Amino acid sequence: MNRRNFLTVGTLSGLGLSLPSYLKARAENPIISDSKAQSVIYIYLPGGMSHQESFGPKPLAPVEYRGPLSSISTSIPGVSFSQYLPETAKIADKIAVLNSMTHSETAHERGTNNMMTGYKPSPALQYPSFGAVVSHELGVRNNIPPYISIPTIANEFAGTGYLSSSYSSFSLGSNPESPGFTVRDLRLPDGISLQRFDKRKKMLDIVNEKFGTEQSSDKLTSLDTFYQNAFDLMSSDSAINAFDLNKEDDGMKEFYGKNAAGMRFLLGRRLLEAGVRFVTITYGGWDHHDNIAGQMANNLQPFDKAFGALINDLDNRGMLDSTLVIVGTEFGRTPKINPTSGRDHWPRVYSTVMAGGGIKRGIVYGQSDPTGSEPAENPVDIENWAATIYELIGIDYKKALMAPGDRPVKIVDGGTPIKEIMT
């Protein structure tokens, strides 16, 4: 029996371990960055959130453009948000709203590709996500995976692309808002005691020694290290505690909201505290072709409470200035309300939000035209937006990574950071 077969037949799979692939990027010593953003939390709203019913309302437009919702004032003079963003309106002076995001992709998967990778879709190459690049470039910190997805990996474009799967996201495998929430791979499966676990680990050590003696291979040596990292994580109380929402008191849970948005955002904050470099949180469904008023009420109100709580909580803990918070979605919605009281896909202009980690507070950058159809000033394309993210977290966005066939590919192709929104 060779080494691969020995592992395949279940010696490790019986332990429920998939973490080695997530920890493959770990360096001999963790990388210490002097960047403004030491970590990133990317809140992704799949489906395409309407800018008119969120951060870019058009209260003076004709009703067919304005839509069914009213708008409210914010803590930024002269700036209004949707009626369903009262908590976010209060902390508007702590965030930056980009109301002139633009690209040309009307299909969900193509818009998602843009917003997860900073690249336009290509038939020849799948690009790595922001989280995978961060994992590749910065590695593990505090013995916890550098890139984590809540509750699961957001979509196919949130993966590693042409990079090794070693830099993939660690996925929770369950929803934090669910009763009895636990994270897979952080505890031993039923029927495996600590003694049995230790015995299997010793068996693996014997096999490693056997193959390490007979075959001198960097791949074998590194694989041994990756498995050891997985064992280290399972035995690290501080790492395991980061995933444990029971460590938060009931008042804090109420502050965020005891729902999908609240518990996911709260867990995201805990993971940032533990040393995770990049957390992606997927929340809601925003493809509102019908009944946009009712659907925004259902989706936006829990988001509003949780997002306002997250920004205030990070700020109160002294973490906001070192944490880049991003709210993104694949595109906006059509300027006119359609016959089914909804809006359809519209990538020509839409809104995103950024905060903390080197972003100016209390600003709106860019505007759409009076009907919310096109950028009226300071259009923000995907490449410039991506370059801004990498600049803030201390990654050289001009650097080339190696794709298959020893093909160098730039982290961002042609973008430049948006200095006007940066401190």
Short mmCIF file of C-alpha atoms in Angstrom, two decimals:
data_model
loop_
_atom_site.label_atom_id
_atom_site.label_comp_id
_atom_site.label_asym_id
_atom_site.label_seq_id
_atom_site.Cartn_x
_atom_site.Cartn_y
_atom_site.Cartn_z
CA MET A 1 0.00 0.00 0.00
CA ASN A 2 1.50 3.31 -1.04
CA ARG A 3 1.23 6.52 0.92
CA ARG A 4 -1.61 7.98 -1.15
CA ASN A 5 -3.73 4.86 -0.81
CA PHE A 6 -3.03 4.72 2.89
CA LEU A 7 -4.47 8.19 3.33
CA THR A 8 -7.29 7.68 0.85
CA VAL A 9 -8.80 4.60 2.49
CA GLY A 10 -9.75 6.63 5.51
CA THR A 11 -6.96 6.93 8.01
CA LEU A 12 -7.45 10.68 7.97
CA SER A 13 -10.89 10.97 6.44
CA GLY A 14 -12.20 9.12 9.47
CA LEU A 15 -11.06 12.09 11.51
CA GLY A 16 -13.16 14.45 9.42
CA LEU A 17 -10.08 16.47 8.45
CA SER A 18 -10.18 18.70 5.42
CA LEU A 19 -8.24 21.56 6.98
CA PRO A 20 -4.80 20.71 5.56
CA SER A 21 -5.80 22.04 2.17
CA TYR A 22 -6.84 25.31 3.79
CA LEU A 23 -3.60 25.64 5.74
CA LYS A 24 -1.24 24.84 2.89
CA ALA A 25 -0.38 28.50 2.50
CA ARG A 26 1.12 28.74 5.97
CA ALA A 27 4.63 30.15 5.95
CA GLU A 28 7.47 29.33 8.33
CA ASN A 29 6.71 32.64 10.06
CA PRO A 30 3.48 34.60 9.68
CA ILE A 31 3.69 37.71 7.52
CA ILE A 32 3.41 40.93 9.49
CA SER A 33 1.90 43.72 7.42
CA ASP A 34 2.15 47.44 8.13
CA SER A 35 -0.86 48.14 5.91
CA LYS A 36 -3.80 50.19 7.11
CA ALA A 37 -6.13 47.20 6.86
CA GLN A 38 -4.95 44.18 8.81
CA SER A 39 -8.05 42.18 7.89
CA VAL A 40 -11.07 42.34 5.58
CA ILE A 41 -14.71 41.44 6.06
CA TYR A 42 -16.54 41.23 2.73
CA ILE A 43 -20.33 41.16 3.03
CA TYR A 44 -21.67 39.83 -0.26
CA LEU A 45 -25.32 40.35 -1.22
CA PRO A 46 -26.05 37.86 -4.03
CA GLY A 47 -28.58 38.55 -6.74
CA GLY A 48 -27.96 42.25 -7.33
CA MET A 49 -29.15 44.73 -4.70
CA SER A 50 -31.15 47.70 -5.97
CA HIS A 51 -29.21 50.93 -5.53
CA GLN A 52 -32.46 52.96 -5.74
CA GLU A 53 -33.92 51.09 -2.74
CA SER A 54 -30.73 51.15 -0.64
CA PHE A 55 -27.80 53.59 -0.78
CA GLY A 56 -28.71 55.65 -3.86
CA PRO A 57 -32.40 56.59 -3.67
CA LYS A 58 -33.88 59.05 -6.15
CA PRO A 59 -36.55 60.92 -4.14
CA LEU A 60 -36.97 63.64 -6.78
CA ALA A 61 -37.33 61.32 -9.77
CA PRO A 62 -40.72 60.45 -11.33
CA VAL A 63 -42.44 57.63 -9.45
CA GLU A 64 -41.67 55.00 -12.11
CA TYR A 65 -37.96 55.66 -11.45
CA ARG A 66 -38.19 56.58 -7.79
CA GLY A 67 -39.85 53.32 -6.83
CA PRO A 68 -42.17 52.44 -3.94
CA LEU A 69 -39.91 53.27 -0.98
CA SER A 70 -39.27 56.58 0.71
CA SER A 71 -35.87 57.87 1.81
CA ILE A 72 -34.48 59.12 5.13
CA SER A 73 -31.75 61.54 6.17
CA THR A 74 -28.39 60.26 7.38
CA SER A 75 -25.60 61.52 9.61
CA ILE A 76 -23.96 62.93 6.45
CA PRO A 77 -25.65 66.26 5.66
CA GLY A 78 -27.58 66.18 2.40
CA VAL A 79 -27.25 62.40 1.94
CA SER A 80 -30.23 60.07 2.13
CA PHE A 81 -30.65 56.28 2.29
CA SER A 82 -33.64 53.97 1.92
CA GLN A 83 -36.33 54.02 4.60
CA TYR A 84 -35.19 50.51 5.57
CA LEU A 85 -31.66 51.66 6.52
CA PRO A 86 -32.26 53.70 9.72
CA GLU A 87 -29.40 52.12 11.69
CA THR A 88 -27.00 52.48 8.78
CA ALA A 89 -28.11 56.09 8.37
CA LYS A 90 -26.94 56.74 11.93
CA ILE A 91 -23.43 55.44 11.22
CA ALA A 92 -23.16 56.95 7.71
CA ASP A 93 -20.47 59.28 9.10
CA LYS A 94 -18.29 56.20 9.66
CA ILE A 95 -18.54 54.70 6.16
CA ALA A 96 -17.95 55.54 2.50
CA VAL A 97 -20.67 54.94 -0.09
CA LEU A 98 -19.65 54.45 -3.71
CA ASN A 99 -22.72 55.30 -5.81
CA SER A 100 -21.05 55.06 -9.22
CA MET A 101 -19.85 51.45 -9.50
CA THR A 102 -20.15 50.28 -13.10
CA HIS A 103 -19.47 47.34 -15.41
CA SER A 104 -21.13 45.73 -18.43
CA GLU A 105 -22.09 42.23 -17.29
CA THR A 106 -25.84 41.60 -16.98
CA ALA A 107 -25.68 37.87 -16.13
CA HIS A 108 -25.45 36.87 -12.46
CA GLU A 109 -22.43 34.62 -12.84
CA ARG A 110 -20.48 37.18 -14.86
CA GLY A 111 -21.25 40.02 -12.49
CA THR A 112 -20.29 37.78 -9.58
CA ASN A 113 -17.00 36.96 -11.30
CA ASN A 114 -16.24 40.70 -11.43
CA MET A 115 -17.08 41.34 -7.80
CA MET A 116 -15.25 38.32 -6.39
CA THR A 117 -12.03 38.54 -8.43
CA GLY A 118 -11.63 42.09 -9.72
CA TYR A 119 -11.42 40.63 -13.21
CA LYS A 120 -13.81 40.53 -16.13
CA PRO A 121 -14.80 36.94 -17.02
CA SER A 122 -12.48 35.06 -19.36
CA PRO A 123 -13.15 31.79 -21.23
CA ALA A 124 -9.46 30.95 -20.96
CA LEU A 125 -8.75 31.40 -17.26
CA GLN A 126 -10.54 31.44 -13.93
CA TYR A 127 -9.08 34.10 -11.68
CA PRO A 128 -8.56 33.75 -7.93
CA SER A 129 -10.90 35.51 -5.52
CA PHE A 130 -9.78 38.35 -3.28
CA GLY A 131 -9.73 35.98 -0.31
CA ALA A 132 -7.58 33.42 -2.13
CA VAL A 133 -5.05 36.08 -3.14
CA VAL A 134 -4.90 37.32 0.45
CA SER A 135 -4.37 33.74 1.62
CA HIS A 136 -1.62 33.24 -0.97
CA GLU A 137 0.17 36.48 -0.26
CA LEU A 138 -0.19 36.85 3.51
CA GLY A 139 -0.70 33.32 4.86
CA VAL A 140 -1.87 32.08 8.24
CA ARG A 141 -1.95 34.22 11.36
CA ASN A 142 -2.55 32.93 14.90
CA ASN A 143 -2.88 29.32 13.73
CA ILE A 144 -6.25 29.96 12.08
CA PRO A 145 -7.09 29.79 8.35
CA PRO A 146 -6.48 33.12 6.61
CA TYR A 147 -9.63 32.94 4.46
CA ILE A 148 -12.99 31.86 5.90
CA SER A 149 -16.48 31.83 4.35
CA ILE A 150 -19.68 32.26 6.36
CA PRO A 151 -21.73 30.11 6.15
CA THR A 152 -20.24 28.39 3.07
CA ILE A 153 -18.12 29.45 0.13
CA ALA A 154 -20.10 32.24 -1.51
CA ASN A 155 -20.04 30.95 -5.09
CA GLU A 156 -17.76 29.33 -7.66
CA PHE A 157 -15.90 32.61 -8.18
CA ALA A 158 -14.98 32.87 -4.49
CA GLY A 159 -12.46 30.06 -4.99
CA THR A 160 -8.78 29.90 -5.89
CA GLY A 161 -9.00 30.12 -9.68
CA TYR A 162 -5.61 29.31 -11.19
CA LEU A 163 -3.96 29.22 -7.75
CA SER A 164 -3.56 26.01 -5.77
CA SER A 165 -6.60 24.82 -3.83
CA SER A 166 -4.35 25.21 -0.78
CA TYR A 167 -5.45 28.83 -0.67
CA SER A 168 -9.15 28.06 -0.65
CA SER A 169 -11.63 29.29 1.89
CA PHE A 170 -12.38 27.34 5.06
CA SER A 171 -16.14 26.90 4.95
CA LEU A 172 -18.18 26.51 8.13
CA GLY A 173 -20.54 23.96 6.65
CA SER A 174 -23.49 25.22 8.73
CA ASN A 175 -25.40 28.40 9.47
CA PRO A 176 -24.44 30.45 12.56
CA GLU A 177 -28.08 31.41 13.08
CA SER A 178 -29.16 27.75 13.37
CA PRO A 179 -29.88 26.23 16.79
CA GLY A 180 -26.98 24.09 17.94
CA PHE A 181 -24.61 25.68 15.42
CA THR A 182 -21.24 23.92 15.21
CA VAL A 183 -18.38 24.12 12.74
CA ARG A 184 -17.34 20.97 10.94
CA ASP A 185 -13.71 19.85 11.17
CA LEU A 186 -13.17 21.51 14.56
CA ARG A 187 -14.29 18.56 16.62
CA LEU A 188 -13.78 14.84 16.41
CA PRO A 189 -16.52 12.85 14.66
CA ASP A 190 -18.82 10.68 16.72
CA GLY A 191 -17.07 7.50 17.77
CA ILE A 192 -13.56 8.97 17.68
CA SER A 193 -12.17 9.50 21.16
CA LEU A 194 -9.12 11.60 21.97
CA GLN A 195 -7.17 8.38 22.55
CA ARG A 196 -8.19 7.00 19.16
CA PHE A 197 -7.39 10.33 17.52
CA ASP A 198 -3.92 10.33 19.07
CA LYS A 199 -3.37 6.73 17.97
CA ARG A 200 -4.20 7.59 14.36
CA LYS A 201 -1.93 10.60 14.48
CA LYS A 202 0.91 8.35 15.66
CA MET A 203 0.14 5.95 12.81
CA LEU A 204 0.40 8.85 10.39
CA ASP A 205 3.75 9.85 11.92
CA ILE A 206 5.05 6.32 11.27
CA VAL A 207 3.95 6.46 7.64
CA ASN A 208 5.46 9.92 7.22
CA GLU A 209 8.77 8.72 8.62
CA LYS A 210 8.75 5.68 6.32
CA PHE A 211 8.09 7.68 3.16
CA GLY A 212 10.27 10.58 4.26
CA THR A 213 13.23 8.20 4.56
CA GLU A 214 12.66 6.47 1.24
CA GLN A 215 11.67 9.51 -0.81
CA SER A 216 13.27 12.90 -0.52
CA SER A 217 10.55 15.22 -1.76
CA ASP A 218 9.63 18.78 -0.94
CA LYS A 219 6.00 17.88 -1.62
CA LEU A 220 6.07 15.10 0.97
CA THR A 221 7.78 17.30 3.51
CA SER A 222 5.31 20.12 3.01
CA LEU A 223 2.33 17.75 3.14
CA ASP A 224 3.49 16.51 6.51
CA THR A 225 3.61 20.11 7.70
CA PHE A 226 0.11 20.80 6.38
CA TYR A 227 -1.36 17.88 8.31
CA GLN A 228 0.47 18.98 11.43
CA ASN A 229 -1.08 22.42 11.03
CA ALA A 230 -4.50 20.81 10.89
CA PHE A 231 -3.84 18.92 14.10
CA ASP A 232 -2.60 22.16 15.68
CA LEU A 233 -5.83 23.95 14.81
CA MET A 234 -8.00 21.20 16.26
CA SER A 235 -6.02 21.38 19.48
CA SER A 236 -6.00 25.20 19.70
CA ASP A 237 -8.53 26.42 22.24
CA SER A 238 -8.23 30.03 21.10
CA ALA A 239 -8.90 29.13 17.46
CA ILE A 240 -11.84 26.90 18.32
CA ASN A 241 -13.29 29.52 20.66
CA ALA A 242 -13.35 32.05 17.83
CA PHE A 243 -16.09 30.00 16.15
CA ASP A 244 -18.13 29.64 19.35
CA LEU A 245 -21.03 32.11 19.42
CA ASN A 246 -21.94 30.85 22.89
CA LYS A 247 -19.06 33.00 24.12
CA GLU A 248 -21.13 36.08 23.26
CA ASP A 249 -23.72 37.24 25.77
CA ASP A 250 -27.36 37.54 24.89
CA GLY A 251 -27.22 41.32 24.84
CA MET A 252 -24.62 41.34 22.09
CA LYS A 253 -26.66 38.87 20.06
CA GLU A 254 -29.71 41.11 20.40
CA PHE A 255 -27.58 44.08 19.37
CA TYR A 256 -26.71 42.39 16.07
CA GLY A 257 -30.07 40.64 15.67
CA LYS A 258 -30.86 36.98 16.30
CA ASN A 259 -31.22 36.13 12.63
CA ALA A 260 -29.07 35.19 9.65
CA ALA A 261 -27.59 38.66 9.16
CA GLY A 262 -26.94 39.28 12.84
CA MET A 263 -25.32 35.98 13.71
CA ARG A 264 -23.20 35.86 10.56
CA PHE A 265 -21.90 39.39 11.07
CA LEU A 266 -21.23 38.75 14.76
CA LEU A 267 -19.29 35.58 13.97
CA GLY A 268 -17.35 37.53 11.36
CA ARG A 269 -16.24 40.01 14.03
CA ARG A 270 -15.13 37.15 16.31
CA LEU A 271 -13.04 35.62 13.52
CA LEU A 272 -11.37 38.95 12.80
CA GLU A 273 -10.44 39.22 16.48
CA ALA A 274 -8.91 35.75 16.31
CA GLY A 275 -6.63 36.70 13.42
CA VAL A 276 -8.46 35.67 10.25
CA ARG A 277 -7.27 37.87 7.42
CA PHE A 278 -10.26 37.69 5.06
CA VAL A 279 -13.85 36.77 5.96
CA THR A 280 -16.57 36.54 3.30
CA ILE A 281 -20.16 36.62 4.54
CA THR A 282 -23.00 35.80 2.17
CA TYR A 283 -26.39 37.13 3.15
CA GLY A 284 -29.86 37.29 1.59
CA GLY A 285 -31.24 37.03 -1.93
CA TRP A 286 -31.46 40.32 -3.83
CA ASP A 287 -32.68 39.34 -7.30
CA HIS A 288 -35.92 41.31 -6.94
CA HIS A 289 -37.68 41.12 -10.29
CA ASP A 290 -41.04 41.18 -8.47
CA ASN A 291 -42.50 43.03 -5.48
CA ILE A 292 -39.32 44.92 -4.69
CA ALA A 293 -40.95 46.81 -1.80
CA GLY A 294 -41.83 43.65 0.11
CA GLN A 295 -38.62 41.85 -0.70
CA MET A 296 -36.43 44.78 0.32
CA ALA A 297 -38.31 44.97 3.61
CA ASN A 298 -37.55 41.30 4.27
CA ASN A 299 -33.88 41.48 3.30
CA LEU A 300 -32.77 45.02 4.07
CA GLN A 301 -34.12 45.48 7.59
CA PRO A 302 -32.12 42.59 9.17
CA PHE A 303 -29.07 43.69 7.17
CA ASP A 304 -29.46 47.25 8.41
CA LYS A 305 -29.52 46.26 12.09
CA ALA A 306 -26.57 43.88 11.74
CA PHE A 307 -24.46 46.22 9.63
CA GLY A 308 -25.00 49.17 11.93
CA ALA A 309 -24.08 46.95 14.89
CA LEU A 310 -20.95 45.63 13.16
CA ILE A 311 -19.60 49.09 12.34
CA ASN A 312 -20.31 50.41 15.83
CA ASP A 313 -18.92 47.27 17.49
CA LEU A 314 -15.69 47.37 15.49
CA ASP A 315 -15.32 51.08 16.20
CA ASN A 316 -15.99 50.67 19.94
CA ARG A 317 -13.39 47.90 20.14
CA GLY A 318 -10.79 49.98 18.32
CA MET A 319 -10.85 47.57 15.38
CA LEU A 320 -12.50 49.62 12.62
CA ASP A 321 -9.39 51.53 11.59
CA SER A 322 -7.54 48.26 11.01
CA THR A 323 -10.45 46.35 9.44
CA LEU A 324 -11.63 46.96 5.89
CA VAL A 325 -15.38 46.37 5.69
CA ILE A 326 -16.88 45.92 2.22
CA VAL A 327 -20.49 45.52 1.11
CA GLY A 328 -20.77 44.32 -2.48
CA THR A 329 -23.28 42.91 -4.93
CA GLU A 330 -23.00 41.84 -8.58
CA PHE A 331 -24.89 44.78 -10.11
CA GLY A 332 -27.80 47.16 -9.56
CA ARG A 333 -31.36 47.17 -10.86
CA THR A 334 -33.09 48.81 -13.82
CA PRO A 335 -33.97 52.50 -13.58
CA LYS A 336 -37.69 51.89 -14.13
CA ILE A 337 -39.96 49.69 -12.06
CA ASN A 338 -41.16 46.80 -14.24
CA PRO A 339 -44.77 45.56 -14.70
CA THR A 340 -44.41 43.13 -11.76
CA SER A 341 -43.37 45.91 -9.35
CA GLY A 342 -39.73 44.88 -9.39
CA ARG A 343 -36.52 45.84 -11.13
CA ASP A 344 -34.36 43.81 -13.50
CA HIS A 345 -30.57 43.47 -13.92
CA TRP A 346 -28.62 46.69 -14.46
CA PRO A 347 -24.79 46.78 -14.28
CA ARG A 348 -24.29 50.28 -15.68
CA VAL A 349 -24.46 51.86 -12.23
CA TYR A 350 -24.91 50.55 -8.69
CA SER A 351 -23.76 51.07 -5.10
CA THR A 352 -21.15 49.51 -2.85
CA VAL A 353 -20.00 50.45 0.64
CA MET A 354 -16.52 50.49 2.19
CA ALA A 355 -15.46 51.41 5.71
CA GLY A 356 -12.46 51.31 8.05
CA GLY A 357 -9.00 50.08 7.13
CA GLY A 358 -7.81 53.27 5.45
CA ILE A 359 -11.16 54.44 4.03
CA LYS A 360 -12.30 58.00 4.73
CA ARG A 361 -15.31 58.35 7.01
CA GLY A 362 -18.58 59.97 6.10
CA ILE A 363 -18.22 60.39 2.36
CA VAL A 364 -20.18 59.60 -0.78
CA TYR A 365 -18.02 59.06 -3.84
CA GLY A 366 -19.63 59.27 -7.26
CA GLN A 367 -23.25 59.72 -8.19
CA SER A 368 -25.68 58.27 -10.65
CA ASP A 369 -27.74 60.48 -12.95
CA PRO A 370 -31.21 61.74 -11.89
CA THR A 371 -32.93 58.51 -12.92
CA GLY A 372 -30.29 56.12 -11.55
CA SER A 373 -29.37 54.97 -15.05
CA GLU A 374 -25.70 55.88 -15.53
CA PRO A 375 -22.78 57.27 -13.52
CA ALA A 376 -23.02 61.05 -13.49
CA GLU A 377 -19.61 61.60 -11.89
CA ASN A 378 -16.52 59.62 -10.83
CA PRO A 379 -17.41 56.22 -12.34
CA VAL A 380 -15.76 53.35 -10.45
CA ASP A 381 -14.79 50.34 -12.51
CA ILE A 382 -13.99 46.89 -11.19
CA GLU A 383 -10.23 47.19 -11.68
CA ASN A 384 -9.87 50.43 -9.71
CA TRP A 385 -12.09 49.10 -6.95
CA ALA A 386 -10.01 45.91 -6.72
CA ALA A 387 -6.73 47.85 -6.73
CA THR A 388 -8.07 49.91 -3.80
CA ILE A 389 -8.80 46.78 -1.78
CA TYR A 390 -5.35 45.31 -2.35
CA GLU A 391 -3.60 48.63 -1.70
CA LEU A 392 -5.32 48.96 1.65
CA ILE A 393 -4.44 45.45 2.80
CA GLY A 394 -0.83 45.79 1.73
CA ILE A 395 -0.71 43.58 -1.38
CA ASP A 396 1.05 44.80 -4.51
CA TYR A 397 -1.82 44.79 -7.00
CA LYS A 398 0.67 45.13 -9.89
CA LYS A 399 2.41 41.91 -8.92
CA ALA A 400 2.11 38.91 -11.24
CA LEU A 401 1.14 35.49 -9.93
CA MET A 402 1.87 32.31 -11.84
CA ALA A 403 -0.97 30.62 -13.69
CA PRO A 404 -0.63 27.11 -15.22
CA GLY A 405 2.02 26.91 -17.90
CA ASP A 406 4.24 29.38 -16.03
CA ARG A 407 2.08 32.21 -17.28
CA PRO A 408 2.41 35.41 -15.23
CA VAL A 409 -0.93 37.09 -14.50
CA LYS A 410 -1.24 40.41 -12.69
CA ILE A 411 -3.28 40.47 -9.49
CA VAL A 412 -5.17 43.41 -11.00
CA ASP A 413 -4.99 44.19 -14.69
CA GLY A 414 -4.68 47.94 -15.19
CA GLY A 415 -6.46 49.30 -12.12
CA THR A 416 -5.29 52.08 -9.82
CA PRO A 417 -6.46 52.78 -6.25
CA ILE A 418 -9.16 55.39 -5.72
CA LYS A 419 -7.12 57.85 -3.68
CA GLU A 420 -10.08 60.18 -3.09
CA ILE A 421 -11.71 57.67 -0.73
CA MET A 422 -8.52 56.72 1.11
CA THR A 423 -7.08 58.39 4.20
#
